Short mmCIF file of C-alpha atoms in Angstrom, two decimals:
data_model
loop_
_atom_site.label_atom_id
_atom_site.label_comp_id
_atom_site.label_asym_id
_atom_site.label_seq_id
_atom_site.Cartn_x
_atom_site.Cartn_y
_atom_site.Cartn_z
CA UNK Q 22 20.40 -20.28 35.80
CA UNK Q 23 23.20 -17.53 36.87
CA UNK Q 24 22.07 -18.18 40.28
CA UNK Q 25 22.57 -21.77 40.48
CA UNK Q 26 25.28 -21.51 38.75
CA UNK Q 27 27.13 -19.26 41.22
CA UNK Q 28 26.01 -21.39 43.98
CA UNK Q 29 27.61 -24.43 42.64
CA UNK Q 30 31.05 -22.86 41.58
CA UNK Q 31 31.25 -21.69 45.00
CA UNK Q 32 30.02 -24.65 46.90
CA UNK Q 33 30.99 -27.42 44.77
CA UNK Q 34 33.44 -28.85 47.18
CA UNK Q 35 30.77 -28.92 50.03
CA UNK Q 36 28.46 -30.67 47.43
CA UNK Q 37 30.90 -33.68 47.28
CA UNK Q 38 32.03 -33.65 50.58
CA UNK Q 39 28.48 -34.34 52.08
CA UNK Q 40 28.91 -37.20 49.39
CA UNK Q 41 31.36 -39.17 51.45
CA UNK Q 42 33.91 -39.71 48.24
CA UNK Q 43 37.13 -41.31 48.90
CA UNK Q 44 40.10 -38.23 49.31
CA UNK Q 45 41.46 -39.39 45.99
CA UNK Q 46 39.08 -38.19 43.86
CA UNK Q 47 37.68 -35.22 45.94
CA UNK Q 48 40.13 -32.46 44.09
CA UNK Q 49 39.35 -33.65 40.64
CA UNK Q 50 35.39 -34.02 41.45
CA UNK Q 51 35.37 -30.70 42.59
CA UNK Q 52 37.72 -29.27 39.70
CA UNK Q 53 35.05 -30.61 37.30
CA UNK Q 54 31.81 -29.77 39.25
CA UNK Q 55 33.14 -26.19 39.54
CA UNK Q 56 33.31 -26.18 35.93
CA UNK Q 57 30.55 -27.47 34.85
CA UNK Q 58 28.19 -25.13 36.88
CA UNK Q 59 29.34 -22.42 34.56
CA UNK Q 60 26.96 -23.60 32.21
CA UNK Q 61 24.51 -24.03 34.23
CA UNK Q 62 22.70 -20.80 32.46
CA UNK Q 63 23.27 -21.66 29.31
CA UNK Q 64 21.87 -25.46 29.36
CA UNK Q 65 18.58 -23.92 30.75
CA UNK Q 66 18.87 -21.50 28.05
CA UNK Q 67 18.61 -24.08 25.45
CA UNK Q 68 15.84 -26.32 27.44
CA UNK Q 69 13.67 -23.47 27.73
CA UNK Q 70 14.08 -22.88 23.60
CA UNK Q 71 13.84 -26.61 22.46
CA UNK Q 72 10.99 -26.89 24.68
CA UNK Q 73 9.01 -23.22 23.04
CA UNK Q 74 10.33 -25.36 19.01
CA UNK Q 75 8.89 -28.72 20.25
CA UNK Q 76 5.37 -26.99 21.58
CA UNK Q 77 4.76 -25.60 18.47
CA UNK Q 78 5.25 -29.13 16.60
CA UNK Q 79 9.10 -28.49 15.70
CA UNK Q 80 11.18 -31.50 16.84
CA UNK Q 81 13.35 -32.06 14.84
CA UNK Q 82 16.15 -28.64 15.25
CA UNK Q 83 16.34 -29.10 19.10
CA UNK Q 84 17.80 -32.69 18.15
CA UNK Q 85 19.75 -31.16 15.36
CA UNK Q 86 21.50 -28.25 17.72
CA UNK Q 87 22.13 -30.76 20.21
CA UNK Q 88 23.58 -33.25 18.02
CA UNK Q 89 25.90 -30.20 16.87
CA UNK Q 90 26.88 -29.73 20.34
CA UNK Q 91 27.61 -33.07 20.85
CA UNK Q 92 29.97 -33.50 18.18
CA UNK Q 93 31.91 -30.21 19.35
CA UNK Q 94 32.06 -31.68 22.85
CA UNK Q 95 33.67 -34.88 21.76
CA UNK Q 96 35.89 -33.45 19.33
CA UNK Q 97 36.94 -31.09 22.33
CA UNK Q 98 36.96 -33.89 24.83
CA UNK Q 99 39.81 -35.20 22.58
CA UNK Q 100 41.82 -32.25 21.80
CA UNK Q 101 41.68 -30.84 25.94
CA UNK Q 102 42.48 -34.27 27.38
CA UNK Q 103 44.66 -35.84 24.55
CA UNK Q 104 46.55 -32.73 23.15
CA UNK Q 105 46.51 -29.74 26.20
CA UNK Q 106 46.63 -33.17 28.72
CA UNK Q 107 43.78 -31.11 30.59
CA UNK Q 108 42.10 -34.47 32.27
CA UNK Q 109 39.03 -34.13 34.60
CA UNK Q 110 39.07 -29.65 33.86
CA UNK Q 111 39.22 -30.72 30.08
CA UNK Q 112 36.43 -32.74 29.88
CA UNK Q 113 34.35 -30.48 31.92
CA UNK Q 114 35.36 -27.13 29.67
CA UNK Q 115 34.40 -29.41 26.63
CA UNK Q 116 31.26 -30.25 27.81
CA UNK Q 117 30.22 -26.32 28.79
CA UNK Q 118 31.47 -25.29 25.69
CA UNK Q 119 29.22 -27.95 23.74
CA UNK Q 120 26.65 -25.94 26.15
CA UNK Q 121 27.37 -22.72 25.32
CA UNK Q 122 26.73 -23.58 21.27
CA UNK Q 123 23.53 -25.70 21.81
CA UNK Q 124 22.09 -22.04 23.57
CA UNK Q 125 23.68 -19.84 20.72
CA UNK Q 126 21.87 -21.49 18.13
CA UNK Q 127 18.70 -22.35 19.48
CA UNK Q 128 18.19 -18.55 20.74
CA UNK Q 129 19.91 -17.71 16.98
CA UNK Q 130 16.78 -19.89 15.58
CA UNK Q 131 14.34 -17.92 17.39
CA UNK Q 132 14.86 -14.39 16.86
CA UNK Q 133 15.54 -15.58 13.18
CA UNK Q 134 12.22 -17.56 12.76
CA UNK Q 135 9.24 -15.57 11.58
CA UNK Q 136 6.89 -17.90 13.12
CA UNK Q 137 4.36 -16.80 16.33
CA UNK Q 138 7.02 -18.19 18.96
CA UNK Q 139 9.97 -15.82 17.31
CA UNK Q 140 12.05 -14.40 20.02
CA UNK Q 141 11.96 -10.19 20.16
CA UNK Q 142 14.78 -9.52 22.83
CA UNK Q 143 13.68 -5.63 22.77
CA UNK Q 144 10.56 -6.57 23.47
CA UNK Q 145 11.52 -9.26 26.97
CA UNK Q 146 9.35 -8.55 29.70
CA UNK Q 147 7.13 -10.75 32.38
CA UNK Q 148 3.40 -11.13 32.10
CA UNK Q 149 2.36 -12.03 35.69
CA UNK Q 150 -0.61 -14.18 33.66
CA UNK Q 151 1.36 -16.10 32.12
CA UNK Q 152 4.18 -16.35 34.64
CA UNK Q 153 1.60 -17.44 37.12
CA UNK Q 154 0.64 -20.51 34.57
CA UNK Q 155 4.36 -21.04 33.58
CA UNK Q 156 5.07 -21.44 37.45
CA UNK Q 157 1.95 -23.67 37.95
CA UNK Q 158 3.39 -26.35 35.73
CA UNK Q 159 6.98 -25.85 35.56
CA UNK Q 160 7.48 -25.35 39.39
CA UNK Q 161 6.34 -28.95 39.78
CA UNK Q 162 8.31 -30.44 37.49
CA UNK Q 163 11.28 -28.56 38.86
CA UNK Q 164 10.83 -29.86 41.93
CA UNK Q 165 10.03 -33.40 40.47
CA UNK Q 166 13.58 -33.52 38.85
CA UNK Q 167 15.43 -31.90 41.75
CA UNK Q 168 13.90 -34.41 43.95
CA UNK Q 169 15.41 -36.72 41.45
CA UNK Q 170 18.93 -35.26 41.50
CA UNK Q 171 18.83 -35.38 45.79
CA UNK Q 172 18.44 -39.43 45.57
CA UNK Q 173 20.48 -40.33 42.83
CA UNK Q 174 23.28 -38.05 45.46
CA UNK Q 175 21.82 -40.59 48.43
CA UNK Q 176 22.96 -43.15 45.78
CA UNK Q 177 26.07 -41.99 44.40
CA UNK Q 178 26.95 -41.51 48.25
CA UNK Q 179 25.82 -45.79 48.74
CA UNK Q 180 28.51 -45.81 45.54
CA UNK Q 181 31.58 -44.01 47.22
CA UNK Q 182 31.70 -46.18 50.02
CA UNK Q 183 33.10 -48.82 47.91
CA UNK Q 184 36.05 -47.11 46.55
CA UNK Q 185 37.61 -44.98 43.44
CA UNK Q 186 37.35 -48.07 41.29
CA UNK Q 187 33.54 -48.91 41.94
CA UNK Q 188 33.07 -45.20 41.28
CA UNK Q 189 34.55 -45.06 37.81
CA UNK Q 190 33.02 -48.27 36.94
CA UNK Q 191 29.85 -46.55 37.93
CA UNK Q 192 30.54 -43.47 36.03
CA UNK Q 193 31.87 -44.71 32.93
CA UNK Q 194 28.74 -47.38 32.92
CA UNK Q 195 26.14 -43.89 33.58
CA UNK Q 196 27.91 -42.35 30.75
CA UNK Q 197 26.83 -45.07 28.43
CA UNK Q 198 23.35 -45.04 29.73
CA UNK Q 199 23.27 -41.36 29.25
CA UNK Q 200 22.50 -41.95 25.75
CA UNK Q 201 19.86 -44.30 25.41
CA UNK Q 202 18.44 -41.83 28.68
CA UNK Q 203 18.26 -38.95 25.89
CA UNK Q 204 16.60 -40.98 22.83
CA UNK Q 205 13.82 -42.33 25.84
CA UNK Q 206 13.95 -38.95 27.28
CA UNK Q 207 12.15 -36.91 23.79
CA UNK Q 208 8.87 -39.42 23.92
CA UNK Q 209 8.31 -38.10 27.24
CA UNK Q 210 8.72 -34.91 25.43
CA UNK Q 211 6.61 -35.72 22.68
CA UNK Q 212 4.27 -37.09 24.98
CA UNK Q 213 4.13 -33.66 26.64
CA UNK Q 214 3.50 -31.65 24.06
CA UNK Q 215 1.41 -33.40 21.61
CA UNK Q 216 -1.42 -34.08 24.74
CA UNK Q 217 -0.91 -30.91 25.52
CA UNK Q 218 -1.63 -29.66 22.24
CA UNK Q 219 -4.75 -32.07 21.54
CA UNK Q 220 -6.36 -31.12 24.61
CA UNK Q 221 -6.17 -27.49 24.29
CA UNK Q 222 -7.70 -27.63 20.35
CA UNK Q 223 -10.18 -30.05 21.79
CA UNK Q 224 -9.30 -33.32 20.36
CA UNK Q 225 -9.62 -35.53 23.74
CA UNK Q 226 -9.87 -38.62 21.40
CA UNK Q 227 -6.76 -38.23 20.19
CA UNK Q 228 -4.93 -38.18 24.21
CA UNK Q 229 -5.26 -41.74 24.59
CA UNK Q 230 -3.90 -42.48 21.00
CA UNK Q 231 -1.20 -40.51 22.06
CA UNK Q 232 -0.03 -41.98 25.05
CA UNK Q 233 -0.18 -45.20 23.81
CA UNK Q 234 2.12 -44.46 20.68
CA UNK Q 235 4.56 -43.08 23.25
CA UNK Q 236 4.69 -45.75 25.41
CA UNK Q 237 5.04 -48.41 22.91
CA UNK Q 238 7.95 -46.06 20.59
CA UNK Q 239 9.75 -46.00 24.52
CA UNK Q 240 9.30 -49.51 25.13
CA UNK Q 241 10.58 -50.70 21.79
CA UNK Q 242 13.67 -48.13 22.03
CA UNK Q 243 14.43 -48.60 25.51
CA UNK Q 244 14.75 -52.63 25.03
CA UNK Q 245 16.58 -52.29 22.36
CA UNK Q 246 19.08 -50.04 23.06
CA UNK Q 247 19.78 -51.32 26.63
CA UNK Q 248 20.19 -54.85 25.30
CA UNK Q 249 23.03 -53.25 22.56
CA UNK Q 250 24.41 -51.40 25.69
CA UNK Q 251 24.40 -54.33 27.58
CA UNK Q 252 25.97 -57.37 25.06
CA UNK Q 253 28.43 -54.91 24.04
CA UNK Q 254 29.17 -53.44 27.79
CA UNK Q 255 32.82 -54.19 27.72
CA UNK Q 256 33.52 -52.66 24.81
CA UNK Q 257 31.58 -49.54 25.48
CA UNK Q 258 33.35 -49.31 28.85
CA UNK Q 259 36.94 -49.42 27.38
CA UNK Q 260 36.44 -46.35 25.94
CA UNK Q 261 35.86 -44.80 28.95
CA UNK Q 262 38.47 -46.45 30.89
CA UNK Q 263 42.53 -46.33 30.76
CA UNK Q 264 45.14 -47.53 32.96
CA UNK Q 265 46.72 -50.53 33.99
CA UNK Q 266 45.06 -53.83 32.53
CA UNK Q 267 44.24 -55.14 36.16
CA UNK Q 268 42.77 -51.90 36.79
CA UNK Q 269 40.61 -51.30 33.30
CA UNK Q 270 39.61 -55.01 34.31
CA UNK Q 271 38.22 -54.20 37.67
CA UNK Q 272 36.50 -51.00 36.48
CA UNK Q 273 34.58 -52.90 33.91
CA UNK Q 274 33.50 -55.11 35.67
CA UNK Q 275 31.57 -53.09 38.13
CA UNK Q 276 30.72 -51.47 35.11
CA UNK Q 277 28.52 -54.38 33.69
CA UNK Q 278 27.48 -55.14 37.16
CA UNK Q 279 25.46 -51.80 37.26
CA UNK Q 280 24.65 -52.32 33.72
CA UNK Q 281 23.03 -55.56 34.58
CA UNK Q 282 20.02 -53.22 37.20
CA UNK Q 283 20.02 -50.31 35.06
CA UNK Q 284 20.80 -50.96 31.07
CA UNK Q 285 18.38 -54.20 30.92
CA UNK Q 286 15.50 -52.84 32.19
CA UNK Q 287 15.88 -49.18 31.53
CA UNK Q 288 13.22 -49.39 29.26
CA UNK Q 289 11.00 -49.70 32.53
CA UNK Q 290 12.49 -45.90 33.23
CA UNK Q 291 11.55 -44.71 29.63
CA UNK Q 292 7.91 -45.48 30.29
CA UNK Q 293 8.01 -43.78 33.53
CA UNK Q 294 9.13 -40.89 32.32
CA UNK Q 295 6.36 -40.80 29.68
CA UNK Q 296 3.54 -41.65 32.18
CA UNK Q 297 4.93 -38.41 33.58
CA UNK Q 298 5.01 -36.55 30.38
CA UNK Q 299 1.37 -37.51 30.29
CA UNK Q 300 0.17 -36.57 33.10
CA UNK Q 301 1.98 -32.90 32.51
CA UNK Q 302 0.35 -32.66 29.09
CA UNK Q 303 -3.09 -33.24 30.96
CA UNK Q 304 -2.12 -30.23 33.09
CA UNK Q 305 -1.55 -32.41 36.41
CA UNK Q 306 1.83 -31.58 36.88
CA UNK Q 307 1.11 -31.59 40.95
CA UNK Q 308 0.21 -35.01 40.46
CA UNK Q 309 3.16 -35.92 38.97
CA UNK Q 310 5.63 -34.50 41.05
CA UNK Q 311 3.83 -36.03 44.08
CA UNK Q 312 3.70 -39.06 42.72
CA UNK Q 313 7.66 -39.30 41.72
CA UNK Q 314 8.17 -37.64 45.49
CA UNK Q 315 6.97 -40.54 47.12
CA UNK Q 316 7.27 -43.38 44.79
CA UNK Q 317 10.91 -42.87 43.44
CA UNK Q 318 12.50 -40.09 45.76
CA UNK Q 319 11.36 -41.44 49.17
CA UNK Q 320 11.49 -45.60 48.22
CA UNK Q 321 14.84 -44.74 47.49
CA UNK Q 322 15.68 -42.97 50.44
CA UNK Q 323 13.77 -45.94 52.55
CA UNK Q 324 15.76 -48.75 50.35
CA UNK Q 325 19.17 -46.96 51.74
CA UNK Q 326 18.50 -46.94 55.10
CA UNK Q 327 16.74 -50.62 55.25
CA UNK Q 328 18.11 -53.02 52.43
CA UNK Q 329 20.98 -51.59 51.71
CA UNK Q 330 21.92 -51.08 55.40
CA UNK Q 331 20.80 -54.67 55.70
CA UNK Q 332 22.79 -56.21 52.53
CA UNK Q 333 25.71 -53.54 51.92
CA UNK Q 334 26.42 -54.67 47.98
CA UNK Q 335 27.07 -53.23 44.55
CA UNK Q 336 24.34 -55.38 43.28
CA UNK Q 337 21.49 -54.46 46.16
CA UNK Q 338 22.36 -50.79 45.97
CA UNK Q 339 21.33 -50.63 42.33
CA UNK Q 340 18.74 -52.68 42.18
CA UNK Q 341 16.43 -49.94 43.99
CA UNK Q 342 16.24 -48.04 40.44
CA UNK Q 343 14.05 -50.94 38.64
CA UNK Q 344 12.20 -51.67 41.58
CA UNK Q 345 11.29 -47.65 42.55
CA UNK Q 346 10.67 -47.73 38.70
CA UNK Q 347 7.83 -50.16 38.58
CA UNK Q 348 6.06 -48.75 41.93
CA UNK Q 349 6.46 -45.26 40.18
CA UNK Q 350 4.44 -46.75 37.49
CA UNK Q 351 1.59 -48.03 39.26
CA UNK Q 352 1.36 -45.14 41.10
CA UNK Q 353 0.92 -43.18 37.11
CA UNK Q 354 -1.55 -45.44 36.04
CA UNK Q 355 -3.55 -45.07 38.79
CA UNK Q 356 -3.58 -41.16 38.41
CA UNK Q 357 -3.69 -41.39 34.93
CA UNK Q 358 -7.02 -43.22 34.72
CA UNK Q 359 -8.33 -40.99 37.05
CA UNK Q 360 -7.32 -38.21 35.45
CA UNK Q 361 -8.86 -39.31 32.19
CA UNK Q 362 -12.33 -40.35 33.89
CA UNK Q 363 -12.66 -36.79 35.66
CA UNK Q 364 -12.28 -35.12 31.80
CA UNK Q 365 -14.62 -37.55 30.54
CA UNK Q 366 -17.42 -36.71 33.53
CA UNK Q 367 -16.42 -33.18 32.83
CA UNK Q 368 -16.95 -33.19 28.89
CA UNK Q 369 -20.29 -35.48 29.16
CA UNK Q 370 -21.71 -32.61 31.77
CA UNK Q 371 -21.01 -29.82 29.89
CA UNK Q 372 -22.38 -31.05 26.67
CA UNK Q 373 -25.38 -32.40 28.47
CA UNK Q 374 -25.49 -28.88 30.40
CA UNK Q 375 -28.66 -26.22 28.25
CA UNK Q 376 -26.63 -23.25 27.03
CA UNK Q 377 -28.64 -19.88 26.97
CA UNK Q 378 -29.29 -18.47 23.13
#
């Protein structure tokens, strides 16, 4: 965490700059990106802790310490920008400060707890062991959301090239998405711990039972929350957006354009993302990455340099996400089912295999 977040205070400006944004916003975006890299270490902080709470069945304080933090970020969001008139370095100090207390009490939680994940910090040392199995799941998924991060820049840079007013339309339109993002975003969570959990006490019958409770709680949420997001877009968007009337018109209105590809069918994403938790709770976290790598990652890379390139629009530029979303899918059914037929072969042979007395 320290380490990327050195490396992006120092080369935020490069970051943006290979970006292609227009020079009017390339102070500001830098100004905030700098900031917001400073907490860098204490966001992984708190993933790392809600993720040891939610393995051992606790789900509902890593909402509860994030809901805290969101609350202080908004309530510092108004009093930076509105009272200190602190604009783009305001919102970004708000948000690492929201940061900052999600960490504090989640680490506060586990050296308190008495329970068999409580945190010792005397005792803080690496097992090799148990790094080596750490690494052999978590590296992937690294990897699977950094890949993310690197298209959704190949994106953001298809955004840019339409000016300051497409961007904030864009941003202000992500912002609302953000939220219905996080409430899909804990039953791939769920998803990954509770297989995980059933498998390793044994209870294979209970995987499937799992996964499909997952996908049908994302499917319901995602629907109905991007429909809400959508039919009440404008309004949403105002919030976001100030100015001139022409220029809060213009703003939403690319707002509800991307709103239209992404808010609709972001449900499609939510089930995605819990096909991957899945797959991760089945311990094929390769699989997963590889799968996102070529299906999401490189489609979008492809749809860039072909239909985009072909038909230069708003509208064709973001309607790669549902269609990468869908191939994505098929490719985590297919290594799902696999995945589930190589347990059962491997279950049926080793209770039909004699054991010594």
């Amino acid at each position: 965490g320290a380490f990327f977040g050195a490396m992006g205070w120092f080369f935020s400006k490069y970051f943006r700059l290979w970006m292609g944004p227009p020079q009017d916003v390339i102070e500001q975006a830098t100004l905030y990106t700098k900031i917001y890299f400073l907490g860098v270490p204490f966001s992984i902080v708190y993933n790392f802790g809600a993720s040891i709470l939610r393995s051992v069945g606790d789900t509902k304080r890593p909402l509860y310490f994030l809901v805290a933090a969101g609350v202080i970020n908004v309530i510092f969001n108004l009093f930076f920008v509105i009272v200190l008139k602190m604009d783009v370095a305001g919102v970004a100090t708000a948000t690492v400060i929201s940061q900052v207390v999600s960490c504090v009490l989640v680490v506060r939680y586990l050296v308190k707890t008495d329970g068999c994940h409580k945190l010792n910090l005397k005792h803080l040392r690496i097992v090799k062991s148990r790094l080596k199995a750490i690494l052999f799941i978590g590296f992937p998924a690294g990897i699977q959301g950094s890949l993310f991060s690197i298209s959704n820049m190949l994106i953001q840079s298809g955004i840019n090239k339409f000016g300051s007013t497409v961007m904030a339309g864009s941003a202000a339109a992500a912002n609302i998405e953000g939220f219905i993002y996080i409430a899909m975003n804990s039953f791939h969570h769920t998803a990954i711990s509770f297989i995980g959990q059933n498998i390793g006490a044994g209870k294979h019958d209970r995987v499937k039972k799992t996964a499909v409770i997952c996908l049908a709680c994302v499917t319901v949420v995602g629907i109905v929350l991007g429909v809400i997001a959508r039919l009440f877009g404008t309004f949403l968007l105002g919030l976001y957006v100030s100015g001139e009337a022409e220029y809060e018109g213009e703003v939403i209105k690319y707002g509800l354009i991307r709103m239209n590809y992404i808010a609709y069918p972001y449900f499609i994403c939510g089930i995605m993302d819990v096909m991957s938790g899945i797959l991760r709770g089945m311990n094929r976290s390769l699989s997963a990455m590889l799968i996102t790598l070529a299906c999401v990652c490189g489609f979008r890379i492809l749809w860039i340099y072909t239909a985009f390139k072909a038909i230069t629009t708003f509208e064709v530029l973001f309607l790669s996400y549902p269609v990468s979303w869908i191939i994505c899918i098929a490719g985590q059914a297919t290594a799902l089912l696999i995945a589930l037929k190589k347990d059962e072969k491997f279950r049926e042979n080793r209770q039909n295999t004699p054991r010594e007395i």
